[in-house]
Amino acid sequence: MRTIIYLLTLTFVASCGMQDTPSNTSDAPQPTSSVRLNHGDFSPFKESLNNKINSHSFVPNPDGSEEIVESFYIDGTACRGEDCNYGSVRSSVDSNIWDDVRPRSITSPEQAWYSFEIFFPKGTPTYPVENPNTVILVEFKEENQCASFAFVKNNNGNSNAEFNFFLSEYSGKKDARFAGTPGECLSYFETEIANISDMIGKWVRFEYFVKWSENEDGYLIVYQDGRKVLERSGRTCSSTKQCLTRNIHYYGLYQANNEDMNKIDSLTAYYRNVSMSQKREDLVR
């Protein structure tokens, strides 16, 4: 297994008087300036374009241990860049470095194992909300800009929040609500994996295997804390060519296409052990 470890030094930027960090952080872990993370076979991650200022940091583990983990935070204030045009706010990192240093000949794997662990702190909204847009947590995004493969916090407005998985594709149509958006993305498969209420206050580990394909030979299996929660045969991406060339991996928090930013709930999530490997036993733990 090829192991990649990267060093990321975080520089804190003043928020020009706008609230960019949680207001109820007296008990929250305090950030540290730098950390080394092992992501297995993943390429180095960087902060995503238009990230909410000061929303991504490295902090002591919220379970009280000395381990350093990643913290992400969003709310309905101080969006950045083009996200403001689309009613969106984000705090995430991504592995899209092709435009920086990679030649086109370097591709994504045809199949691989992946992992992430997520921790929702006490106070995480789990009730039906007035602004029921999905919060994307972990996703792969092809060049067409759709979250073609994603784990999400789904606030559907009718029931308590769910931890769902979905597959989507570009519809070929514009989203009439927001001028200038790349286009409308439609889900062609979605299923509930867990209830968010059952995930609060503890680390929950996900391991999953994907064979990337736009055809019926695609395959996906997902384990939550060692228990199989999803197995599916069929397409796993909207374009095999895009899946195997520039299939960008993101994790953090991203809430998009809100018609009223003021109705976005504040949300924090912690991550650790985000990794990729050709063998399940080589995933980072």
mmCIF file of C-alpha atoms in Angstrom:
data_model
loop_
_atom_site.group_PDB
_atom_site.id
_atom_site.type_symbol
_atom_site.label_atom_id
_atom_site.label_comp_id
_atom_site.label_asym_id
_atom_site.label_seq_id
_atom_site.Cartn_x
_atom_site.Cartn_y
_atom_site.Cartn_z
ATOM 1 C CA MET A 1 0.000 0.000 0.000
ATOM 2 C CA ARG A 2 1.226 3.452 -0.866
ATOM 3 C CA THR A 3 0.883 5.623 2.239
ATOM 4 C CA ILE A 4 0.602 9.376 1.897
ATOM 5 C CA ILE A 5 0.898 11.667 4.905
ATOM 6 C CA TYR A 6 0.489 15.390 4.544
ATOM 7 C CA LEU A 7 1.200 18.406 6.695
ATOM 8 C CA LEU A 8 -1.352 21.180 6.692
ATOM 9 C CA THR A 9 -0.746 24.420 8.568
ATOM 10 C CA LEU A 10 -3.868 26.394 9.263
ATOM 11 C CA THR A 11 -3.813 30.185 9.121
ATOM 12 C CA PHE A 12 -6.670 31.916 10.872
ATOM 13 C CA VAL A 13 -8.173 34.895 9.043
ATOM 14 C CA ALA A 14 -10.225 37.682 10.583
ATOM 15 C CA SER A 15 -13.875 37.500 9.616
ATOM 16 C CA CYS A 16 -14.411 41.237 9.102
ATOM 17 C CA GLY A 17 -16.880 41.500 11.959
ATOM 18 C CA MET A 18 -19.205 38.704 10.767
ATOM 19 C CA GLN A 19 -19.818 35.608 12.847
ATOM 20 C CA ASP A 20 -17.858 32.752 11.269
ATOM 21 C CA THR A 21 -17.518 30.451 14.249
ATOM 22 C CA PRO A 22 -20.107 28.830 16.534
ATOM 23 C CA SER A 23 -21.531 31.073 19.227
ATOM 24 C CA ASN A 24 -21.912 28.171 21.678
ATOM 25 C CA THR A 25 -18.305 26.966 21.694
ATOM 26 C CA SER A 26 -17.420 27.301 25.379
ATOM 27 C CA ASP A 27 -17.235 23.515 25.703
ATOM 28 C CA ALA A 28 -15.959 22.861 22.186
ATOM 29 C CA PRO A 29 -12.373 21.656 21.596
ATOM 30 C CA GLN A 30 -10.001 24.513 20.850
ATOM 31 C CA PRO A 31 -8.098 24.474 17.529
ATOM 32 C CA THR A 32 -4.479 23.552 17.031
ATOM 33 C CA SER A 33 -2.340 25.100 14.300
ATOM 34 C CA SER A 34 -0.981 22.043 12.450
ATOM 35 C CA VAL A 35 -1.362 18.289 12.245
ATOM 36 C CA ARG A 36 -0.214 15.283 10.247
ATOM 37 C CA LEU A 37 -2.961 13.060 8.843
ATOM 38 C CA ASN A 38 -2.665 9.655 7.179
ATOM 39 C CA HIS A 39 -5.212 9.245 4.367
ATOM 40 C CA GLY A 40 -3.885 5.952 2.984
ATOM 41 C CA ASP A 41 -3.885 5.988 -0.830
ATOM 42 C CA PHE A 42 -5.753 9.279 -1.142
ATOM 43 C CA SER A 43 -3.917 12.231 -2.619
ATOM 44 C CA PRO A 44 -3.330 15.228 -0.318
ATOM 45 C CA PHE A 45 -6.457 17.159 0.683
ATOM 46 C CA LYS A 46 -6.816 20.939 0.663
ATOM 47 C CA GLU A 47 -9.501 23.336 1.861
ATOM 48 C CA SER A 48 -12.304 23.679 -0.672
ATOM 49 C CA LEU A 49 -12.855 26.834 -2.673
ATOM 50 C CA ASN A 50 -15.316 29.252 -1.002
ATOM 51 C CA ASN A 51 -14.991 27.638 2.428
ATOM 52 C CA LYS A 52 -16.605 29.627 5.209
ATOM 53 C CA ILE A 53 -13.763 31.509 6.953
ATOM 54 C CA ASN A 54 -12.406 29.830 10.096
ATOM 55 C CA SER A 55 -14.850 26.944 9.663
ATOM 56 C CA HIS A 56 -12.269 24.144 9.294
ATOM 57 C CA SER A 57 -9.762 23.442 12.047
ATOM 58 C CA PHE A 58 -7.825 20.756 13.882
ATOM 59 C CA VAL A 59 -8.964 20.184 17.455
ATOM 60 C CA PRO A 60 -8.610 17.669 20.299
ATOM 61 C CA ASN A 61 -10.950 14.720 20.021
ATOM 62 C CA PRO A 62 -14.432 15.666 21.343
ATOM 63 C CA ASP A 63 -14.546 12.345 23.234
ATOM 64 C CA GLY A 64 -11.917 13.777 25.616
ATOM 65 C CA SER A 65 -8.863 11.912 24.352
ATOM 66 C CA GLU A 66 -5.658 13.656 23.236
ATOM 67 C CA GLU A 67 -6.066 12.638 19.586
ATOM 68 C CA ILE A 68 -6.272 15.512 17.083
ATOM 69 C CA VAL A 69 -9.223 15.407 14.668
ATOM 70 C CA GLU A 70 -10.783 17.700 12.055
ATOM 71 C CA SER A 71 -13.679 20.019 12.862
ATOM 72 C CA PHE A 72 -16.075 21.563 10.326
ATOM 73 C CA TYR A 73 -18.759 24.196 10.961
ATOM 74 C CA ILE A 74 -21.474 25.923 8.895
ATOM 75 C CA ASP A 75 -24.385 28.293 9.476
ATOM 76 C CA GLY A 76 -26.400 30.724 7.369
ATOM 77 C CA THR A 77 -23.992 33.666 7.676
ATOM 78 C CA ALA A 78 -20.957 34.804 5.710
ATOM 79 C CA CYS A 79 -21.089 32.616 2.614
ATOM 80 C CA ARG A 80 -18.187 33.160 0.205
ATOM 81 C CA GLY A 81 -17.704 33.642 -3.516
ATOM 82 C CA GLU A 82 -20.089 32.017 -5.983
ATOM 83 C CA ASP A 83 -21.694 30.021 -3.163
ATOM 84 C CA CYS A 84 -23.582 33.187 -2.196
ATOM 85 C CA ASN A 85 -25.220 33.278 -5.643
ATOM 86 C CA TYR A 86 -26.572 29.771 -5.153
ATOM 87 C CA GLY A 87 -27.743 29.991 -1.541
ATOM 88 C CA SER A 88 -24.909 27.702 -0.435
ATOM 89 C CA VAL A 89 -22.441 27.480 2.441
ATOM 90 C CA ARG A 90 -19.600 25.026 2.922
ATOM 91 C CA SER A 91 -16.787 23.883 5.171
ATOM 92 C CA SER A 92 -14.925 21.017 3.535
ATOM 93 C CA VAL A 93 -11.670 19.671 2.152
ATOM 94 C CA ASP A 94 -11.143 17.963 -1.188
ATOM 95 C CA SER A 95 -8.579 15.920 -3.072
ATOM 96 C CA ASN A 96 -8.872 17.831 -6.348
ATOM 97 C CA ILE A 97 -5.236 18.596 -7.116
ATOM 98 C CA TRP A 98 -5.246 17.723 -10.815
ATOM 99 C CA ASP A 99 -5.401 21.376 -11.796
ATOM 100 C CA ASP A 100 -2.424 22.058 -9.528
ATOM 101 C CA VAL A 101 0.129 19.360 -10.204
ATOM 102 C CA ARG A 102 -1.332 16.304 -11.937
ATOM 103 C CA PRO A 103 -1.177 15.365 -15.613
ATOM 104 C CA ARG A 104 -4.317 13.980 -17.234
ATOM 105 C CA SER A 105 -2.725 10.508 -17.360
ATOM 106 C CA ILE A 106 -3.090 10.106 -13.568
ATOM 107 C CA THR A 107 -6.462 8.542 -12.873
ATOM 108 C CA SER A 108 -8.760 7.437 -10.071
ATOM 109 C CA PRO A 109 -8.889 3.714 -9.183
ATOM 110 C CA GLU A 110 -11.383 1.434 -10.943
ATOM 111 C CA GLN A 111 -12.294 0.030 -7.531
ATOM 112 C CA ALA A 112 -11.192 0.615 -3.954
ATOM 113 C CA TRP A 113 -12.039 0.495 -0.242
ATOM 114 C CA TYR A 114 -12.795 3.762 1.570
ATOM 115 C CA SER A 115 -13.350 4.818 5.175
ATOM 116 C CA PHE A 116 -14.376 7.760 7.325
ATOM 117 C CA GLU A 117 -15.417 8.277 10.925
ATOM 118 C CA ILE A 118 -17.827 11.042 11.920
ATOM 119 C CA PHE A 119 -18.868 12.529 15.272
ATOM 120 C CA PHE A 120 -21.935 14.748 15.717
ATOM 121 C CA PRO A 121 -21.807 16.674 19.034
ATOM 122 C CA LYS A 122 -24.706 17.020 21.442
ATOM 123 C CA GLY A 123 -27.081 19.730 20.256
ATOM 124 C CA THR A 124 -26.926 18.627 16.600
ATOM 125 C CA PRO A 125 -30.346 19.416 15.037
ATOM 126 C CA THR A 126 -32.339 16.216 14.500
ATOM 127 C CA TYR A 127 -35.894 17.566 14.327
ATOM 128 C CA PRO A 128 -37.877 18.427 11.178
ATOM 129 C CA VAL A 129 -36.631 21.806 10.020
ATOM 130 C CA GLU A 130 -38.164 24.750 8.196
ATOM 131 C CA ASN A 131 -35.401 24.713 5.582
ATOM 132 C CA PRO A 132 -35.194 21.019 4.696
ATOM 133 C CA ASN A 133 -32.204 20.999 2.349
ATOM 134 C CA THR A 134 -29.735 18.135 2.463
ATOM 135 C CA VAL A 135 -26.311 18.634 4.054
ATOM 136 C CA ILE A 136 -23.676 16.757 2.048
ATOM 137 C CA LEU A 137 -21.110 15.135 4.353
ATOM 138 C CA VAL A 138 -18.910 12.832 2.237
ATOM 139 C CA GLU A 139 -19.087 12.859 -1.537
ATOM 140 C CA PHE A 140 -17.441 12.084 -4.840
ATOM 141 C CA LYS A 141 -18.070 14.704 -7.475
ATOM 142 C CA GLU A 142 -17.383 14.155 -11.165
ATOM 143 C CA GLU A 143 -16.513 16.928 -13.588
ATOM 144 C CA ASN A 144 -20.196 17.625 -14.285
ATOM 145 C CA GLN A 145 -20.337 19.152 -10.767
ATOM 146 C CA CYS A 146 -23.053 16.842 -9.436
ATOM 147 C CA ALA A 147 -22.542 15.062 -6.121
ATOM 148 C CA SER A 148 -22.742 11.783 -7.990
ATOM 149 C CA PHE A 149 -22.018 9.629 -4.897
ATOM 150 C CA ALA A 150 -22.719 10.982 -1.421
ATOM 151 C CA PHE A 151 -23.413 10.342 2.244
ATOM 152 C CA VAL A 152 -25.699 13.076 3.575
ATOM 153 C CA LYS A 153 -27.618 14.441 6.555
ATOM 154 C CA ASN A 154 -31.141 14.611 5.201
ATOM 155 C CA ASN A 155 -33.578 17.069 6.803
ATOM 156 C CA ASN A 156 -36.712 16.260 4.822
ATOM 157 C CA GLY A 157 -39.009 18.501 6.844
ATOM 158 C CA ASN A 158 -41.394 15.683 7.748
ATOM 159 C CA SER A 159 -39.434 13.497 10.150
ATOM 160 C CA ASN A 160 -36.267 13.470 12.237
ATOM 161 C CA ALA A 161 -32.953 13.857 10.422
ATOM 162 C CA GLU A 162 -31.615 10.801 8.609
ATOM 163 C CA PHE A 163 -28.132 9.705 7.574
ATOM 164 C CA ASN A 164 -28.693 8.761 3.943
ATOM 165 C CA PHE A 165 -26.751 7.618 0.902
ATOM 166 C CA PHE A 166 -27.592 8.698 -2.634
ATOM 167 C CA LEU A 167 -26.438 8.516 -6.240
ATOM 168 C CA SER A 168 -27.252 11.365 -8.622
ATOM 169 C CA GLU A 169 -26.682 12.533 -12.170
ATOM 170 C CA TYR A 170 -26.850 15.738 -14.195
ATOM 171 C CA SER A 171 -30.348 16.225 -15.611
ATOM 172 C CA GLY A 172 -29.262 18.420 -18.492
ATOM 173 C CA LYS A 173 -31.547 21.186 -17.212
ATOM 174 C CA LYS A 174 -30.821 24.392 -15.327
ATOM 175 C CA ASP A 175 -32.056 24.884 -11.781
ATOM 176 C CA ALA A 176 -34.681 27.602 -12.275
ATOM 177 C CA ARG A 177 -34.273 28.856 -8.683
ATOM 178 C CA PHE A 178 -30.673 30.007 -9.141
ATOM 179 C CA ALA A 179 -29.403 31.747 -12.273
ATOM 180 C CA GLY A 180 -25.966 30.635 -13.366
ATOM 181 C CA THR A 181 -25.893 27.244 -11.644
ATOM 182 C CA PRO A 182 -24.083 24.525 -13.614
ATOM 183 C CA GLY A 183 -27.338 22.555 -13.764
ATOM 184 C CA GLU A 184 -29.860 20.468 -11.905
ATOM 185 C CA CYS A 185 -28.698 17.233 -10.281
ATOM 186 C CA LEU A 186 -31.300 14.518 -9.754
ATOM 187 C CA SER A 187 -31.028 11.518 -7.441
ATOM 188 C CA TYR A 188 -31.667 8.134 -9.074
ATOM 189 C CA PHE A 189 -31.036 6.091 -5.921
ATOM 190 C CA GLU A 190 -31.375 7.034 -2.238
ATOM 191 C CA THR A 191 -31.701 5.045 0.954
ATOM 192 C CA GLU A 192 -31.594 5.674 4.696
ATOM 193 C CA ILE A 193 -28.615 4.116 6.482
ATOM 194 C CA ALA A 194 -29.090 5.415 10.023
ATOM 195 C CA ASN A 195 -30.986 7.911 12.167
ATOM 196 C CA ILE A 196 -28.895 10.953 13.066
ATOM 197 C CA SER A 197 -30.252 10.821 16.637
ATOM 198 C CA ASP A 198 -28.525 7.460 17.108
ATOM 199 C CA MET A 199 -25.165 8.877 15.947
ATOM 200 C CA ILE A 200 -24.863 11.853 18.305
ATOM 201 C CA GLY A 201 -22.118 12.031 20.917
ATOM 202 C CA LYS A 202 -20.004 9.151 19.612
ATOM 203 C CA TRP A 203 -17.717 8.192 16.760
ATOM 204 C CA VAL A 204 -19.405 6.198 13.985
ATOM 205 C CA ARG A 205 -17.156 4.417 11.480
ATOM 206 C CA PHE A 206 -18.055 3.712 7.863
ATOM 207 C CA GLU A 207 -16.114 1.438 5.526
ATOM 208 C CA TYR A 208 -17.252 0.923 1.953
ATOM 209 C CA PHE A 209 -16.090 -0.720 -1.247
ATOM 210 C CA VAL A 210 -16.901 0.709 -4.672
ATOM 211 C CA LYS A 211 -16.428 -0.639 -8.167
ATOM 212 C CA TRP A 212 -16.854 2.503 -10.248
ATOM 213 C CA SER A 213 -18.997 2.069 -13.358
ATOM 214 C CA GLU A 214 -21.860 3.685 -15.229
ATOM 215 C CA ASN A 215 -23.085 0.216 -16.158
ATOM 216 C CA GLU A 216 -24.722 -2.690 -14.337
ATOM 217 C CA ASP A 217 -21.320 -4.186 -13.412
ATOM 218 C CA GLY A 218 -20.870 -1.473 -10.769
ATOM 219 C CA TYR A 219 -20.950 -2.553 -7.142
ATOM 220 C CA LEU A 220 -21.168 -0.954 -3.689
ATOM 221 C CA ILE A 221 -21.107 -2.346 -0.146
ATOM 222 C CA VAL A 222 -21.202 -0.224 3.028
ATOM 223 C CA TYR A 223 -20.423 -1.194 6.636
ATOM 224 C CA GLN A 224 -21.343 0.885 9.683
ATOM 225 C CA ASP A 225 -19.248 -0.046 12.730
ATOM 226 C CA GLY A 226 -18.567 -3.430 11.136
ATOM 227 C CA ARG A 227 -22.222 -4.177 10.303
ATOM 228 C CA LYS A 228 -23.328 -4.340 6.658
ATOM 229 C CA VAL A 229 -25.947 -1.649 6.047
ATOM 230 C CA LEU A 230 -26.064 -1.460 2.241
ATOM 231 C CA GLU A 231 -25.184 -3.689 -0.708
ATOM 232 C CA ARG A 232 -26.050 -2.743 -4.245
ATOM 233 C CA SER A 233 -25.182 -3.871 -7.761
ATOM 234 C CA GLY A 234 -25.529 -1.442 -10.648
ATOM 235 C CA ARG A 235 -24.139 1.900 -11.723
ATOM 236 C CA THR A 236 -22.078 3.812 -9.177
ATOM 237 C CA CYS A 237 -21.281 6.896 -11.262
ATOM 238 C CA SER A 238 -22.847 8.876 -14.064
ATOM 239 C CA SER A 239 -19.842 8.538 -16.379
ATOM 240 C CA THR A 240 -17.155 5.866 -16.185
ATOM 241 C CA LYS A 241 -14.746 8.185 -18.002
ATOM 242 C CA GLN A 242 -15.240 10.885 -15.383
ATOM 243 C CA CYS A 243 -15.184 8.399 -12.504
ATOM 244 C CA LEU A 244 -11.812 7.094 -13.594
ATOM 245 C CA THR A 245 -10.194 10.429 -14.464
ATOM 246 C CA ARG A 246 -11.370 13.247 -12.180
ATOM 247 C CA ASN A 247 -13.591 11.826 -9.455
ATOM 248 C CA ILE A 248 -12.998 14.429 -6.726
ATOM 249 C CA HIS A 249 -13.458 13.377 -3.095
ATOM 250 C CA TYR A 250 -14.834 15.844 -0.528
ATOM 251 C CA TYR A 251 -15.667 15.582 3.143
ATOM 252 C CA GLY A 252 -16.944 18.093 5.699
ATOM 253 C CA LEU A 253 -20.245 20.004 5.531
ATOM 254 C CA TYR A 254 -21.899 21.485 2.439
ATOM 255 C CA GLN A 255 -25.471 22.796 2.283
ATOM 256 C CA ALA A 256 -26.431 24.012 -1.173
ATOM 257 C CA ASN A 257 -29.247 25.788 -3.000
ATOM 258 C CA ASN A 258 -31.092 27.272 -0.029
ATOM 259 C CA GLU A 259 -33.777 29.799 -0.915
ATOM 260 C CA ASP A 260 -33.444 31.420 2.521
ATOM 261 C CA MET A 261 -29.950 31.369 4.065
ATOM 262 C CA ASN A 262 -31.348 32.677 7.358
ATOM 263 C CA LYS A 263 -33.115 29.371 7.927
ATOM 264 C CA ILE A 264 -29.912 27.281 7.831
ATOM 265 C CA ASP A 265 -29.234 25.616 11.177
ATOM 266 C CA SER A 266 -25.727 25.902 12.605
ATOM 267 C CA LEU A 267 -23.996 22.529 12.382
ATOM 268 C CA THR A 268 -20.672 21.063 13.541
ATOM 269 C CA ALA A 269 -19.179 17.702 12.615
ATOM 270 C CA TYR A 270 -15.835 16.081 13.452
ATOM 271 C CA TYR A 271 -13.966 13.646 11.175
ATOM 272 C CA ARG A 272 -11.067 11.246 11.497
ATOM 273 C CA ASN A 273 -9.545 8.279 9.629
ATOM 274 C CA VAL A 274 -10.678 9.311 6.144
ATOM 275 C CA SER A 275 -8.769 6.936 3.882
ATOM 276 C CA MET A 276 -8.616 4.851 0.713
ATOM 277 C CA SER A 277 -6.920 1.498 0.094
ATOM 278 C CA GLN A 278 -7.015 -1.470 -2.230
ATOM 279 C CA LYS A 279 -7.516 -3.770 0.791
ATOM 280 C CA ARG A 280 -10.022 -3.330 3.586
ATOM 281 C CA GLU A 281 -7.471 -4.332 6.232
ATOM 282 C CA ASP A 282 -5.198 -1.457 5.110
ATOM 283 C CA LEU A 283 -7.754 1.294 5.758
ATOM 284 C CA VAL A 284 -6.618 3.818 8.370
ATOM 285 C CA ARG A 285 -7.853 3.200 11.937
#
